[in-house]
Short mmCIF file of C-alpha atoms and ligand atoms in Angstrom, two decimals:
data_model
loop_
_atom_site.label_atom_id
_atom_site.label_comp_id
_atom_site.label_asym_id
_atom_site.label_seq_id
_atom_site.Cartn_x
_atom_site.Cartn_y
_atom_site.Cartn_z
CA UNK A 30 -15.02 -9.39 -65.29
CA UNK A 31 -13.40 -6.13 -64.22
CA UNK A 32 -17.17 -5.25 -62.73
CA UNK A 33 -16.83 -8.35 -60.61
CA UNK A 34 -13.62 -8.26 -59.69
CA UNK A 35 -14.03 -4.19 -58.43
CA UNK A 36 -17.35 -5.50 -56.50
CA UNK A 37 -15.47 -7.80 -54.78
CA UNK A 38 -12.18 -6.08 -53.63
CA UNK A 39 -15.07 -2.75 -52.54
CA UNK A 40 -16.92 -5.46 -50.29
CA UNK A 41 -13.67 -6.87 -49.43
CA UNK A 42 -12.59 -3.46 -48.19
CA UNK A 43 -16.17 -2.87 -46.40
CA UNK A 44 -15.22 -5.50 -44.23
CA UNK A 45 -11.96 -5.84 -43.96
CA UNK A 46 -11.10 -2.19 -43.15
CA UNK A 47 -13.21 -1.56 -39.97
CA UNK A 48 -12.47 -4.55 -38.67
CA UNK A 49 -8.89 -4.89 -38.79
CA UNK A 50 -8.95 -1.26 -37.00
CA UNK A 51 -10.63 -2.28 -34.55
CA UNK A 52 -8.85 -4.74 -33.64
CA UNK A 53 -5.53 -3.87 -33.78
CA UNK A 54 -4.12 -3.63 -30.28
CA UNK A 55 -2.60 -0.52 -29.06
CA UNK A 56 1.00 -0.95 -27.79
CA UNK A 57 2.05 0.76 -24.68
CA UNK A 58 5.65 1.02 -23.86
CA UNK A 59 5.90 0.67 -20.40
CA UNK A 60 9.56 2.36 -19.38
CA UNK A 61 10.00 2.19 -15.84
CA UNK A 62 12.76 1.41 -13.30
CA UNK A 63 12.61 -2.41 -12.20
CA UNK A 64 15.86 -2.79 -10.76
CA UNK A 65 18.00 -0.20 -8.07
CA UNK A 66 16.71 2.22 -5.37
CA UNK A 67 13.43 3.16 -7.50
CA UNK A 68 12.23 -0.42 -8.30
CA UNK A 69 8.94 -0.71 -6.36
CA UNK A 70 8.29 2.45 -7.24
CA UNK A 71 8.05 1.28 -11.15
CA UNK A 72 6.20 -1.71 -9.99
CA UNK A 73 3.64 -0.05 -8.34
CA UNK A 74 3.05 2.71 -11.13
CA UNK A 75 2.71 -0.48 -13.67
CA UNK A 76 -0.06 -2.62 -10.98
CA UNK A 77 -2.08 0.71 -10.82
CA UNK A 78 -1.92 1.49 -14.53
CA UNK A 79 -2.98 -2.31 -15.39
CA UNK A 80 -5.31 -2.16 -12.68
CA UNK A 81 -7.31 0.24 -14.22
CA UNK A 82 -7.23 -0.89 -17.95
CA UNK A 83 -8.64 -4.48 -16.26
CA UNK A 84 -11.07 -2.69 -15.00
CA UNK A 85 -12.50 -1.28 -18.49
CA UNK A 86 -12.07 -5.22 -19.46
CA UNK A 87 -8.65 -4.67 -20.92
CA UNK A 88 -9.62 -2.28 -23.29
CA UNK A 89 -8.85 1.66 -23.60
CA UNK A 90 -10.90 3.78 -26.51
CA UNK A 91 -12.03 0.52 -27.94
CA UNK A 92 -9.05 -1.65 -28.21
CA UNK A 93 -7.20 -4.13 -26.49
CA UNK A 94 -3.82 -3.05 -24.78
CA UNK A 95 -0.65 -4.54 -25.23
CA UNK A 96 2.57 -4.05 -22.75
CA UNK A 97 6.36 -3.92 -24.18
CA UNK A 98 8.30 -3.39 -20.86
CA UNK A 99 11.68 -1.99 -20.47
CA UNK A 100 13.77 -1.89 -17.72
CA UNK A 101 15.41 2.24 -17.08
CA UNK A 102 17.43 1.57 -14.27
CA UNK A 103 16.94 5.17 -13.38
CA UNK A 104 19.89 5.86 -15.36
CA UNK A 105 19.83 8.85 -17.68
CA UNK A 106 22.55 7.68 -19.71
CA UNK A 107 20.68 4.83 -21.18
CA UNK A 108 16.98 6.59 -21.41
CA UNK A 109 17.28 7.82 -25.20
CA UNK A 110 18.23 4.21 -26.62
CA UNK A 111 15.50 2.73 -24.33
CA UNK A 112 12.81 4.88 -24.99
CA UNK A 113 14.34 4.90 -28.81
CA UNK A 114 13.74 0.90 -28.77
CA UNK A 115 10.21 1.40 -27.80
CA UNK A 116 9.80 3.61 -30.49
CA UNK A 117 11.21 2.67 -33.45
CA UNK A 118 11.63 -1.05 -32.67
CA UNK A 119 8.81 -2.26 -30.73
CA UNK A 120 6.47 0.22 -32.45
CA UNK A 121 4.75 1.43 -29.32
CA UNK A 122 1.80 3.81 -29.51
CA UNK A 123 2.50 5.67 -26.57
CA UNK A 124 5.42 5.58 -24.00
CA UNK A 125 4.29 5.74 -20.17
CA UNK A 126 7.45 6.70 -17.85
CA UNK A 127 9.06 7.13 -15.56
CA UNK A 128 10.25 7.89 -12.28
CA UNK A 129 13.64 9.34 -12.48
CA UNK A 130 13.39 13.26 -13.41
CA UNK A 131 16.71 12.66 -15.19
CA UNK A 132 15.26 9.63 -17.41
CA UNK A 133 12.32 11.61 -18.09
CA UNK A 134 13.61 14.85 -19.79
CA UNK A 135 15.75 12.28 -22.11
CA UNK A 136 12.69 10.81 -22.99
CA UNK A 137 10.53 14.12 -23.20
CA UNK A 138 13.39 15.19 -25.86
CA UNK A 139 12.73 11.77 -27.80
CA UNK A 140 8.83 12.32 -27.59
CA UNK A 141 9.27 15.99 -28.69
CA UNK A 142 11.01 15.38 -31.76
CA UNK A 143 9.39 11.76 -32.77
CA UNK A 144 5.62 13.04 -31.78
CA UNK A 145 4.95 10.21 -29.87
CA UNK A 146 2.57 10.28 -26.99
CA UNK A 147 3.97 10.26 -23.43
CA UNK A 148 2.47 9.94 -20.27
CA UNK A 149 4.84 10.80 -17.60
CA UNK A 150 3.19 8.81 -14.18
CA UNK A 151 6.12 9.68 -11.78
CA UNK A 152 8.54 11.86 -12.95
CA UNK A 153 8.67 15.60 -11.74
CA UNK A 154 11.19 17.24 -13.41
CA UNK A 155 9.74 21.06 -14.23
CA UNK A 156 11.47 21.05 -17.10
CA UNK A 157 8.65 18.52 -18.93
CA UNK A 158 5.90 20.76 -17.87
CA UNK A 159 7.90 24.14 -18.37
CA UNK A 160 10.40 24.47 -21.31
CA UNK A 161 10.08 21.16 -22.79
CA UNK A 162 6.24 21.13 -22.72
CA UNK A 163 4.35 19.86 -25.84
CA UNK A 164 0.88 19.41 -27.03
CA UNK A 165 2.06 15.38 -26.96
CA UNK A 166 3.52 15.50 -23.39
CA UNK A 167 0.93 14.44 -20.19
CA UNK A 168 2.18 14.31 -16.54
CA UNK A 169 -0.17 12.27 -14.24
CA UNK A 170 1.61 13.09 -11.08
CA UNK A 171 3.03 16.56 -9.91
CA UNK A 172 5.94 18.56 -10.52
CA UNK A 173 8.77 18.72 -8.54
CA UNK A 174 8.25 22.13 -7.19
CA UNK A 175 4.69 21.51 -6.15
CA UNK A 176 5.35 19.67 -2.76
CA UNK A 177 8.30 21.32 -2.08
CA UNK A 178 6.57 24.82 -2.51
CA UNK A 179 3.96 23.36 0.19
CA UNK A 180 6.16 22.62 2.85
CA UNK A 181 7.61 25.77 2.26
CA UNK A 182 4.83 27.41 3.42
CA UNK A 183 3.87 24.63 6.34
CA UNK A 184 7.10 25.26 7.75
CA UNK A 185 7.21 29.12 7.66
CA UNK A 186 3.41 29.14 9.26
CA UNK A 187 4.51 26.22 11.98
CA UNK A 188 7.63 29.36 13.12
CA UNK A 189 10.48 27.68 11.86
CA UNK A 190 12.80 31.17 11.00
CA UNK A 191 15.97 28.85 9.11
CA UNK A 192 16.55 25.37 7.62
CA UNK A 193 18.73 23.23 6.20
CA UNK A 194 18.10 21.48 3.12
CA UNK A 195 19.60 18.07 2.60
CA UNK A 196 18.78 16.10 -0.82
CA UNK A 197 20.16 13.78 -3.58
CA UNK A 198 21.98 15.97 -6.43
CA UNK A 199 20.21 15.65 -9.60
CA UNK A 200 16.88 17.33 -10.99
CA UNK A 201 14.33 16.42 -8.50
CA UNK A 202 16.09 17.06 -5.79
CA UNK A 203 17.19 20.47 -6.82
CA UNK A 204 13.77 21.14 -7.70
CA UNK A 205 12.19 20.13 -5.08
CA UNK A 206 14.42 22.07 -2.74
CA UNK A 207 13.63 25.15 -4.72
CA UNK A 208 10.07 24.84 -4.85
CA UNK A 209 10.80 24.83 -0.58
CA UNK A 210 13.08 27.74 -0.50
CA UNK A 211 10.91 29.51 -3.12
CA UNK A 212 7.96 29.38 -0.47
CA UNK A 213 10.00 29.42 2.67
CA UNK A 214 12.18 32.35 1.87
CA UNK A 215 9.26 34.18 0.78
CA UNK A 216 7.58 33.70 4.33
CA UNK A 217 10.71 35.07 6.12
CA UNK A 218 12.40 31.97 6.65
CA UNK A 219 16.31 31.46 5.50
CA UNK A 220 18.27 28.48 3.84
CA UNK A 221 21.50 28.32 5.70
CA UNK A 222 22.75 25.36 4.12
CA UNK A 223 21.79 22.99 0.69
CA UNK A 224 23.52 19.29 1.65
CA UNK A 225 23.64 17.20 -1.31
CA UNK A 226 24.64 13.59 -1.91
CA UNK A 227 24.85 11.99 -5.35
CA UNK A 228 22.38 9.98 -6.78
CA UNK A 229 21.68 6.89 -5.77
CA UNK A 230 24.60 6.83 -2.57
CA UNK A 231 22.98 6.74 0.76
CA UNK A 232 25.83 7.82 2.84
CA UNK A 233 24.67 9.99 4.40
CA UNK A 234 26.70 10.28 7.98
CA UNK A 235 28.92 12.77 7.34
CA UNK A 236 25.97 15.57 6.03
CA UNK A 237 24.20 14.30 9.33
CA UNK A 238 27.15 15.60 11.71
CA UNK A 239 27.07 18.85 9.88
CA UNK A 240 23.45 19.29 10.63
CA UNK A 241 24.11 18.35 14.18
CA UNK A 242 26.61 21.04 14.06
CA UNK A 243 24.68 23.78 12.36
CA UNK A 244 21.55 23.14 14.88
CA UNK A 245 18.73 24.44 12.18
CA UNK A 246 15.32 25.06 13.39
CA UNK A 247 14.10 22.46 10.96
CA UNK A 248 15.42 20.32 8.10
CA UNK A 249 13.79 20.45 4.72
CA UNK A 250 14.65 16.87 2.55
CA UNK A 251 13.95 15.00 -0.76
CA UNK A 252 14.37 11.12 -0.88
CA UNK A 253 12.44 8.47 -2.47
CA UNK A 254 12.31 4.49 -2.19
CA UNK A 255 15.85 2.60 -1.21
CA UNK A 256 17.03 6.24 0.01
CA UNK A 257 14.49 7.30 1.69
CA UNK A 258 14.42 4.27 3.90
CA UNK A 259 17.84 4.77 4.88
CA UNK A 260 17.92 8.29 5.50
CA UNK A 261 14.57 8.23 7.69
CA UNK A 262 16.78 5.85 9.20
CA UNK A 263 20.45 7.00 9.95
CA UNK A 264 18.26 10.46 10.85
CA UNK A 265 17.13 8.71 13.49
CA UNK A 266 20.29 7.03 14.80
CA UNK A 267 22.14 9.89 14.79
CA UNK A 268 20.36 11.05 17.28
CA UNK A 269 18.80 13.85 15.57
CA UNK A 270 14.88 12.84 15.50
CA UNK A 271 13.48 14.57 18.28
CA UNK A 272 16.20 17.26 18.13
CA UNK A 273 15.71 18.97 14.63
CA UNK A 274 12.48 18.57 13.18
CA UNK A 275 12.53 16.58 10.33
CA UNK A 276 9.93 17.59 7.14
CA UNK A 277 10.02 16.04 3.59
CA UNK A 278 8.09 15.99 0.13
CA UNK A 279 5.85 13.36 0.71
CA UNK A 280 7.98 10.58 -1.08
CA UNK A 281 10.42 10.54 1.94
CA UNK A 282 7.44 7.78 3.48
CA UNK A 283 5.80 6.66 0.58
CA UNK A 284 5.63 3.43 0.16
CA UNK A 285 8.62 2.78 2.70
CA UNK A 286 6.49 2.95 6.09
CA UNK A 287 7.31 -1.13 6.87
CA UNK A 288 10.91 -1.05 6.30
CA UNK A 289 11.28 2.58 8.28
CA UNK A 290 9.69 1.49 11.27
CA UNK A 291 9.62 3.68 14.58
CA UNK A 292 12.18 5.98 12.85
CA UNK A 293 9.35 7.33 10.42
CA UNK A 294 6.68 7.47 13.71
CA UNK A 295 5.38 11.25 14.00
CA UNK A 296 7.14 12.84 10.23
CA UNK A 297 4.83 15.56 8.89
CA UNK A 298 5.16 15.58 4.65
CA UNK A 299 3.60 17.18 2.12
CA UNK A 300 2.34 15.10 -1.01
CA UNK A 301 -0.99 14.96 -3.60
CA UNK A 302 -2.06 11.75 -1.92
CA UNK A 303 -2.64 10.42 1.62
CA UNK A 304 -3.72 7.52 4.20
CA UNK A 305 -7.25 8.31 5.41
CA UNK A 306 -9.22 10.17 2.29
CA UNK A 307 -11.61 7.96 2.94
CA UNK A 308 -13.98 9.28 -0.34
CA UNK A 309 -16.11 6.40 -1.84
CA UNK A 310 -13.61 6.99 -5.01
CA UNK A 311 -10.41 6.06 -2.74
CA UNK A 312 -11.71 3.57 -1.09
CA UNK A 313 -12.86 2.07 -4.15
CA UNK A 314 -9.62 1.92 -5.48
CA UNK A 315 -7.59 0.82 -2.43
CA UNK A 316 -10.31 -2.37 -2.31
CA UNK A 317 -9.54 -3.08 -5.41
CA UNK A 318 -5.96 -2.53 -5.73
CA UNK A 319 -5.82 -4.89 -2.22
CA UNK A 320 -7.33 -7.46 -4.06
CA UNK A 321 -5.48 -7.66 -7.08
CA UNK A 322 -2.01 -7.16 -5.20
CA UNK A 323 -2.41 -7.77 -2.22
CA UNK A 324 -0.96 -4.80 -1.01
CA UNK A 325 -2.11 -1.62 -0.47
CA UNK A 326 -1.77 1.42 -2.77
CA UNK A 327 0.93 4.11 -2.55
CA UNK A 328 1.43 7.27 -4.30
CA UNK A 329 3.20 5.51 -7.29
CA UNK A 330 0.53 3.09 -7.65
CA UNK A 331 -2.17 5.93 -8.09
CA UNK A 332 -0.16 7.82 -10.34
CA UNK A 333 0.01 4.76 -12.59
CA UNK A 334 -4.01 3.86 -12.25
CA UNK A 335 -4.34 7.93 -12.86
CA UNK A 336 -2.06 7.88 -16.11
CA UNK A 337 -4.29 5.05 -17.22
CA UNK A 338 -7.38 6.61 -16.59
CA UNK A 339 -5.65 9.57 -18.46
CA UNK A 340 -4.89 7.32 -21.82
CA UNK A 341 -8.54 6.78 -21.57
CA UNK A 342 -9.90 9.77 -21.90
CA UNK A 343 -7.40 10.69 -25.00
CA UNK A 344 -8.72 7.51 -27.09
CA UNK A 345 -12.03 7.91 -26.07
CA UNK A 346 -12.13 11.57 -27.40
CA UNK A 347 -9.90 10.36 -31.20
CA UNK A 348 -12.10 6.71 -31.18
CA UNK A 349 -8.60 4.46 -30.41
CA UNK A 350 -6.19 6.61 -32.22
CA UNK A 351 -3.71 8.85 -30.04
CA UNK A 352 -1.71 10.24 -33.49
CA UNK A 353 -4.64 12.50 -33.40
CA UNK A 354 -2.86 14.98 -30.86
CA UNK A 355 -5.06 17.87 -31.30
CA UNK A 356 -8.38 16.06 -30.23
CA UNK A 357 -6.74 13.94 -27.62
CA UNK A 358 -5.12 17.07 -26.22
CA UNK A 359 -8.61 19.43 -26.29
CA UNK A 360 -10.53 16.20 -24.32
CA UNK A 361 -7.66 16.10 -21.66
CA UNK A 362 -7.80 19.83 -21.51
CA UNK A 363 -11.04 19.97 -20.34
CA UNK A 364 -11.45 16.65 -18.38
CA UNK A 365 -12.11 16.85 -14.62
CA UNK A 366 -9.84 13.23 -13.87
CA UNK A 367 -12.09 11.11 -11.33
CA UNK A 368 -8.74 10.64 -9.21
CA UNK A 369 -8.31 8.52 -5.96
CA UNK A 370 -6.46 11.45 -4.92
CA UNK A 371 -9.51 13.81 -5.59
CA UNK A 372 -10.45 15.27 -8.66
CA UNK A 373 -8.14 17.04 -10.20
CA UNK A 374 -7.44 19.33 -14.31
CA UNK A 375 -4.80 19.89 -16.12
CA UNK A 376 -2.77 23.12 -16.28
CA UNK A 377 -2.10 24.47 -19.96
CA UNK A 378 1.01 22.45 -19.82
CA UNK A 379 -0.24 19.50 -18.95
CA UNK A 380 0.76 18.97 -15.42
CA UNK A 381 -1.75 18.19 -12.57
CA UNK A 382 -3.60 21.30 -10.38
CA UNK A 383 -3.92 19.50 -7.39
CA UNK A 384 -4.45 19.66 -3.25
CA UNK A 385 -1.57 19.23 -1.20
CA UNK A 386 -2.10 17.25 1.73
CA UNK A 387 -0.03 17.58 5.18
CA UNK A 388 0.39 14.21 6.43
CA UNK A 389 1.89 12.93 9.49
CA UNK A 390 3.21 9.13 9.98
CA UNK A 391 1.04 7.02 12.09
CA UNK A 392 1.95 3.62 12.22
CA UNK A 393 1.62 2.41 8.55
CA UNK A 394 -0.19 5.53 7.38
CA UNK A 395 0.66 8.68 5.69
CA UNK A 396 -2.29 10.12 7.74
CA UNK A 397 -3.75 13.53 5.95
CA UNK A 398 -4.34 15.94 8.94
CA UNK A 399 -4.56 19.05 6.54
CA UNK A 400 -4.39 20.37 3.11
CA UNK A 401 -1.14 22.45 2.68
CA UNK A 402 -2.22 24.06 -0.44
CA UNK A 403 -5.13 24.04 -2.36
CA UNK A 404 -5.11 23.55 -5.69
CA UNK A 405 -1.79 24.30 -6.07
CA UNK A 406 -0.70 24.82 -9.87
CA UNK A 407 2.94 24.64 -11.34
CA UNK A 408 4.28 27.21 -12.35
CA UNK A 409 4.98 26.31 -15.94
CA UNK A 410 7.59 28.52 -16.59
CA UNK A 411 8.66 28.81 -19.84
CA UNK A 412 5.85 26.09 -21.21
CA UNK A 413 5.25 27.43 -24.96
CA UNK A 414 2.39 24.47 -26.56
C1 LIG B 19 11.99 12.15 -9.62
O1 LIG B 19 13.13 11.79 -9.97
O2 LIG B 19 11.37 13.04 -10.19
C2 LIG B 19 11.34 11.46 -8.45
C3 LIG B 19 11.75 10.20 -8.08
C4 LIG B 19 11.10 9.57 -7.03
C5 LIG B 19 10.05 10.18 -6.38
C6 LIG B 19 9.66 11.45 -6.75
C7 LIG B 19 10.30 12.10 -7.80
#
């Protein structure tokens, strides 16, 4: 009897084991913002990131992916509950957000100490490739400082000798300002004034009479989305386009080409993606992402397919399980990622070494006419794995 019964529950085992592993879907959280100034931006990064898993037939390291979706509102304040509920209530394998630099070091802190896996597909806050790196912590995008840093040097080398600097306050734009200065400074060139606005107000009027008044050479700026459109905008309505040269990280006409019309016509940006690659890889992906959306791709969107891509690589390398950090870390490590944007590594701290394209609006297109730096690595200060 007790011979049988152990036969049985062995067999029992045999078959039941494998099988319910691999099946069991892996959850990802999906924490992006859906709602305010950064919403298309979190749409896109979400139709590039399912794009891709439809492409491997829905399936990533052998099994089938599930979305739990929650809604940041790029608002810092909320991000440790949010990402908290994905956690601990929804059970999610791995967390993939966001946009907001704020949002994301909340949610860096919450991967850090829980150990879950976190893909950041927007995000640049240096911080989450610098002090709060960790071997469970992937960015599939840039850091803050990278563009910035680039047009730091395209502005220096195109004999601009001061600038202004005009941005939203919070972490990205501060960052992304630096990474300019950092390069610009260094070149010869001087800052004579930071402008700031709050994030997410878009009055801007006031800080453009003050740059009429301080007549730079050039202004250096940071907006994204809702803002940018505006700014791009009111920059052009006050008269200054034409006047003081205008230069941004590249998000200033990402995605935001339609609604900025004439105003964006001629604006030279720096960014890790472009209109007009045109490598059998890119145009593979803009095809496809056309036909799914009907839209074409943006930055955001490739970051998303790219964070994707990323996930796959991890659970290919630990057969479908991403708790295994060490092995899903080593395979990333030494990946070469087969990105629309080119190939690109990862530094030690997991942040993308990328080329930085100069682009300049033409029509609809972010039209690369150079690369601004070549595979330009963040710093990483203060990164300890
Ligand atoms: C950020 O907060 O890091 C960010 C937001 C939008 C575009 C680029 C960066």
């Amino acid at each position: 009897m007790t011979l049988i019964r152990t036969t049985i529950t062995a067999a029992m085992l045999a078959l039941a084991l494998p099988a319910a592993h691999a099946q069991a879907k892996l959850k990802v959280g999906l924490m992006l913002p859906y709602s305010g100034t950064y919403a298309a931006l979190g749409t896109a990064i979400e139709n590039g990131f399912r794009l891709y898993v439809d492409e491997q037939g829905g399936k990533l390291g052998g099994r089938e992916i599930e979305y739990v979706k929650v809604d940041d509102e790029s608002d810092p304040a909320k991000a440790t509950d949010n990402i908290n509920k994905l956690i601990k209530r929804d059970n999610v394998d791995v967390v993939v957000g966001t946009v907001h630099s704020g949002v994301a070091m909340a949610m860096a802190k919450v991967a850090k100490d829980t150990g879950t896996l976190l893909i950041v597909p927007n995000a640049g806050a240096d911080a989450v490739t610098g002090p709060m790196c960790a071997i469970n912590i992937y960015r599939s995008s840039f850091s803050n400082w990278q563009p910035g840093y680039a047009m730091g040097q395209v502005m220096a080398k195109r004999g601009h000798k001061n600038a202004v600097t005009i941005t939203w306050k919070y972490a990205a734009g501060d960052e992304s300002v630096g990474g300019f200065k950092e390069a610009f400074t260094k070149a010869g060139g001087k800052v004579i004034k930071d402008l700031t606005v709050p994030f997410p107000n878009v009055e801007f009027q006031a800080l453009l009479t003050e740059i009429a008044a301080l007549k730079p050479d050039a202004v250096y700026t940071f907006f994204a989305g809702g803002g940018a459109v505006k700014f791009v905008k009111d920059y052009a309505a006050a008269g200054l386009k034409g006047k003081i040269p205008l230069y941004g990280a590249g998000f200033l006409t990402d995605g935001t080409l339609q609604a900025q019309g004439e105003a964006a016509q001629g604006l030279l940006t720096t960014l890790h993606y472009a209109d007009g690659l045109n490598t059998p890889r890119d145009n593979a992906f803009r095809l496809d992402y056309a036909k799914a959306y009907k839209l074409q791709p943006d930055v955001y969107a490739m970051q998303g397919y790219d964070a994707a891509q990323m996930l796959a690589i991890g659970l290919a390398a630990t057969k479908g399980d991403p708790s295994k950090k060490a092995e899903f870390a080593a395979a990333l490590q030494k990946a070469k990622i087969d990105s629309p944007r080119g190939t690109f590594t990862l530094s030690a701290s997991h942040n993308p070494i990328q080329d930085i394209y100069l682009r300049e609006v033409s029509g609809l297109e972010n039209k690369k006419i150079g690369i601004a730096s070549k595979a330009l690595a963040d710093p990483g200060r203060g990164c300890k794995l």
